[in-house]
mmCIF file of C-alpha atoms in Angstrom:
data_model
loop_
_atom_site.group_PDB
_atom_site.id
_atom_site.type_symbol
_atom_site.label_atom_id
_atom_site.label_comp_id
_atom_site.label_asym_id
_atom_site.label_seq_id
_atom_site.Cartn_x
_atom_site.Cartn_y
_atom_site.Cartn_z
ATOM 1 C CA MET K 76 183.883 26.521 21.873
ATOM 2 C CA THR K 77 181.473 24.105 22.240
ATOM 3 C CA LEU K 78 179.306 23.638 18.752
ATOM 4 C CA ARG K 79 175.541 24.400 19.600
ATOM 5 C CA LYS K 80 172.773 23.130 17.609
ATOM 6 C CA ARG K 81 171.610 25.353 15.050
ATOM 7 C CA ASN K 82 167.983 24.964 16.178
ATOM 8 C CA GLU K 83 169.184 26.253 19.204
ATOM 9 C CA LEU K 84 171.158 29.260 17.692
ATOM 10 C CA LYS K 85 168.003 29.952 15.498
ATOM 11 C CA SER K 86 165.551 30.303 18.507
ATOM 12 C CA LEU K 87 168.000 33.258 19.614
ATOM 13 C CA PHE K 88 166.684 34.880 16.414
ATOM 14 C CA LYS K 89 163.251 34.225 16.804
ATOM 15 C CA ASN K 90 163.066 35.411 20.471
ATOM 16 C CA LYS K 91 164.178 39.217 18.899
ATOM 17 C CA SER K 92 166.863 39.378 21.239
ATOM 18 C CA ARG K 93 169.811 41.365 20.838
ATOM 19 C CA LEU K 94 172.320 39.296 18.920
ATOM 20 C CA SER K 95 176.204 39.502 19.059
ATOM 21 C CA GLU K 96 179.461 39.208 17.395
ATOM 22 C CA ALA K 97 179.212 35.440 19.144
ATOM 23 C CA HIS K 98 176.253 34.687 18.419
ATOM 24 C CA PHE K 99 176.919 35.148 14.684
ATOM 25 C CA ALA K 100 180.532 33.350 15.253
ATOM 26 C CA GLU K 101 178.740 30.084 16.706
ATOM 27 C CA LEU K 102 176.006 30.438 13.904
ATOM 28 C CA ILE K 103 178.805 29.678 11.354
ATOM 29 C CA ASP K 104 180.045 27.063 13.708
ATOM 30 C CA ALA K 105 177.368 25.479 13.981
ATOM 31 C CA MET K 106 176.381 25.691 9.970
ATOM 32 C CA LEU K 107 179.916 23.575 9.501
ATOM 33 C CA ASN K 108 179.254 21.107 12.167
ATOM 34 C CA LYS K 109 178.820 18.298 10.424
ATOM 35 C CA ARG K 110 178.452 15.755 13.214
ATOM 36 C CA ASP K 111 174.511 18.245 13.487
ATOM 37 C CA ASP K 112 174.588 16.924 9.677
ATOM 38 C CA GLN K 113 175.243 13.930 9.803
ATOM 39 C CA PHE K 114 177.119 13.879 6.117
ATOM 40 C CA HIS K 115 180.469 13.164 6.234
ATOM 41 C CA GLY K 116 181.178 13.568 2.273
ATOM 42 C CA VAL K 117 183.136 10.860 0.356
ATOM 43 C CA TRP K 118 183.414 7.881 2.725
ATOM 44 C CA LYS K 119 186.552 6.864 3.670
ATOM 45 C CA PRO K 120 188.345 4.267 5.491
ATOM 46 C CA GLY K 121 189.662 4.721 8.742
ATOM 47 C CA GLN K 122 187.148 7.366 9.674
ATOM 48 C CA THR K 123 184.778 6.562 12.629
ATOM 49 C CA TYR K 124 180.834 6.865 11.660
ATOM 50 C CA GLN K 125 177.802 6.467 13.844
ATOM 51 C CA LYS K 126 174.341 5.537 13.723
ATOM 52 C CA GLY K 127 172.559 8.401 11.184
ATOM 53 C CA ASP K 128 176.375 9.341 9.253
ATOM 54 C CA VAL K 129 175.217 9.980 5.836
ATOM 55 C CA VAL K 130 178.791 9.520 3.528
ATOM 56 C CA TYR K 131 178.623 9.438 -1.290
ATOM 57 C CA TYR K 132 179.480 6.182 -2.319
ATOM 58 C CA ASP K 133 179.329 4.122 -5.638
ATOM 59 C CA ARG K 134 177.380 7.179 -6.561
ATOM 60 C CA ALA K 135 174.840 6.789 -4.201
ATOM 61 C CA LEU K 136 174.273 8.462 -0.288
ATOM 62 C CA TRP K 137 174.511 6.361 2.219
ATOM 63 C CA GLU K 138 172.561 6.268 5.373
ATOM 64 C CA MET K 139 174.501 3.801 8.630
ATOM 65 C CA GLN K 140 172.127 1.984 10.585
ATOM 66 C CA THR K 141 174.350 0.204 12.770
ATOM 67 C CA GLU K 142 173.757 1.514 16.609
ATOM 68 C CA THR K 143 177.792 0.962 17.697
ATOM 69 C CA GLU K 144 180.249 3.252 16.415
ATOM 70 C CA ILE K 145 182.607 1.836 13.710
ATOM 71 C CA CYS K 146 185.688 2.541 12.353
ATOM 72 C CA ALA K 147 185.345 2.076 8.723
ATOM 73 C CA LYS K 148 187.808 -0.993 6.759
ATOM 74 C CA ASP K 149 188.290 -1.798 3.203
ATOM 75 C CA GLY K 150 185.819 -4.175 2.916
ATOM 76 C CA GLN K 151 183.396 -2.330 5.441
ATOM 77 C CA GLN K 152 182.325 -0.192 2.312
ATOM 78 C CA PRO K 153 178.119 1.132 2.232
ATOM 79 C CA GLY K 154 176.884 -1.909 0.126
ATOM 80 C CA ILE K 155 178.868 -4.630 1.000
ATOM 81 C CA GLY K 156 177.245 -5.826 4.856
ATOM 82 C CA SER K 157 174.049 -4.075 6.576
ATOM 83 C CA ASP K 158 175.794 -1.146 8.420
ATOM 84 C CA TRP K 159 174.581 0.653 5.729
ATOM 85 C CA LYS K 160 171.239 1.702 3.710
ATOM 86 C CA SER K 161 171.149 3.051 0.625
ATOM 87 C CA LEU K 162 167.710 4.477 -0.160
ATOM 88 C CA LEU K 163 168.948 5.534 -3.761
ATOM 89 C CA LYS K 164 170.133 1.799 -4.035
ATOM 90 C CA GLU K 165 166.908 0.818 -3.105
ATOM 91 C CA LEU K 166 165.101 3.175 -5.250
ATOM 92 C CA GLU K 167 167.270 2.513 -8.712
ATOM 93 C CA GLN K 168 166.289 -1.379 -7.716
ATOM 94 C CA LYS K 169 162.399 -0.589 -7.680
ATOM 95 C CA VAL K 170 162.892 1.725 -11.417
ATOM 96 C CA ASP K 171 164.401 -1.383 -12.513
ATOM 97 C CA LYS K 172 161.818 -3.774 -11.851
ATOM 98 C CA LEU K 173 159.095 -1.652 -13.010
ATOM 99 C CA GLN K 174 160.929 -0.961 -16.041
ATOM 100 C CA GLN K 175 161.074 -5.184 -16.373
ATOM 101 C CA GLU K 176 157.366 -4.740 -15.619
ATOM 102 C CA LEU K 177 156.871 -1.642 -18.113
ATOM 103 C CA ASP K 178 158.952 -3.712 -20.674
ATOM 104 C CA ALA K 179 156.839 -6.920 -20.275
ATOM 105 C CA LEU K 180 153.396 -5.071 -20.336
ATOM 106 C CA ARG K 181 154.367 -3.129 -23.454
ATOM 107 C CA LYS K 182 154.974 -6.602 -25.225
ATOM 108 C CA GLU K 183 151.973 -7.830 -23.873
ATOM 109 C CA PHE K 184 149.890 -5.102 -25.209
ATOM 110 C CA ASN K 185 151.930 -5.005 -28.801
ATOM 111 C CA ASP K 186 150.902 -9.116 -28.847
ATOM 112 C CA TYR K 187 146.900 -8.200 -28.435
ATOM 113 C CA LYS K 188 147.239 -5.952 -30.401
ATOM 114 C CA GLN K 189 148.237 -7.742 -33.186
ATOM 115 C CA SER K 190 145.876 -10.077 -32.972
ATOM 116 C CA ILE K 191 143.137 -7.614 -32.771
ATOM 117 C CA GLU K 192 144.127 -6.439 -36.122
ATOM 118 C CA ARG K 193 144.078 -9.778 -37.238
ATOM 119 C CA ARG K 194 140.413 -10.259 -35.957
ATOM 120 C CA LEU K 195 139.676 -7.198 -37.602
ATOM 121 C CA GLN K 196 141.708 -8.137 -41.171
ATOM 122 C CA LEU K 197 139.376 -11.027 -40.666
ATOM 123 C CA LEU K 198 135.995 -9.431 -40.540
ATOM 124 C CA ALA K 199 136.665 -6.990 -42.724
ATOM 125 C CA LYS K 200 137.002 -10.006 -45.689
ATOM 126 C CA PHE K 201 133.488 -11.115 -44.440
ATOM 127 C CA ILE K 202 131.735 -7.781 -44.346
ATOM 128 C CA PRO K 203 131.094 -8.133 -47.792
ATOM 129 C CA ILE K 204 129.423 -11.317 -47.814
ATOM 130 C CA LEU K 205 127.357 -10.483 -44.707
ATOM 131 C CA PHE K 206 125.995 -7.445 -46.872
ATOM 132 C CA LEU K 207 125.614 -9.601 -49.335
ATOM 133 C CA GLY K 208 123.111 -12.610 -47.059
ATOM 134 C CA LEU K 209 121.090 -9.570 -46.159
ATOM 135 C CA ALA K 210 120.716 -7.951 -49.257
ATOM 136 C CA ILE K 211 119.861 -11.447 -50.577
ATOM 137 C CA ALA K 212 117.514 -11.889 -47.283
ATOM 138 C CA PHE K 213 115.759 -8.327 -47.917
ATOM 139 C CA ILE K 214 114.767 -8.599 -51.327
ATOM 140 C CA TRP K 215 113.943 -12.162 -50.604
ATOM 141 C CA LEU K 216 111.414 -10.577 -47.781
ATOM 142 C CA PHE K 217 110.679 -8.006 -50.103
ATOM 143 C CA GLY K 218 109.552 -10.602 -53.223
ATOM 144 C CA GLU K 219 107.966 -12.411 -50.537
ATOM 145 C CA SER K 220 105.778 -9.419 -49.186
ATOM 146 C CA THR K 221 105.030 -8.338 -52.646
ATOM 147 C CA ARG K 222 103.527 -11.323 -53.785
ATOM 148 C CA HIS K 223 101.741 -12.052 -51.095
ATOM 149 C CA VAL K 224 99.693 -8.294 -51.419
ATOM 150 C CA LEU K 225 99.154 -8.627 -54.761
ATOM 151 C CA PHE K 226 98.481 -12.540 -54.834
ATOM 152 C CA GLY K 227 97.170 -12.896 -51.732
ATOM 153 C CA VAL K 228 98.744 -15.840 -51.667
ATOM 154 C CA GLY K 229 99.157 -17.626 -48.077
#
């Protein structure tokens, strides 16, 4: 029996045609057709892989990139050469890079926060002196304006 692609079999269901036992058998076989899925489970040496095939290796999914079919050997595992590409590994590397950048930003923010806290502490020390100076200035202005009003001294 020739394996048919699932999309081909799905069209039978969409056309409202009367389905036979053979159609269901073909559908079941198509569901188990790994070449259609291109997922081959765990990477194994000695197995042939084509472009687009997906395997599980080193806690990641890897997709075959080269145009030519290969017979996998030890030393050609995913991640060693350019035959395989893992989006998961790329994402892990990007996450690690973002984590390092986040750690650097967190350190810079904490340093900035500490410098602002030191400045606020210094400002808190000078606020009473500032208010004392303002109070003296207002008392002097009030005294001078009162003297000017009462005595008319210019």
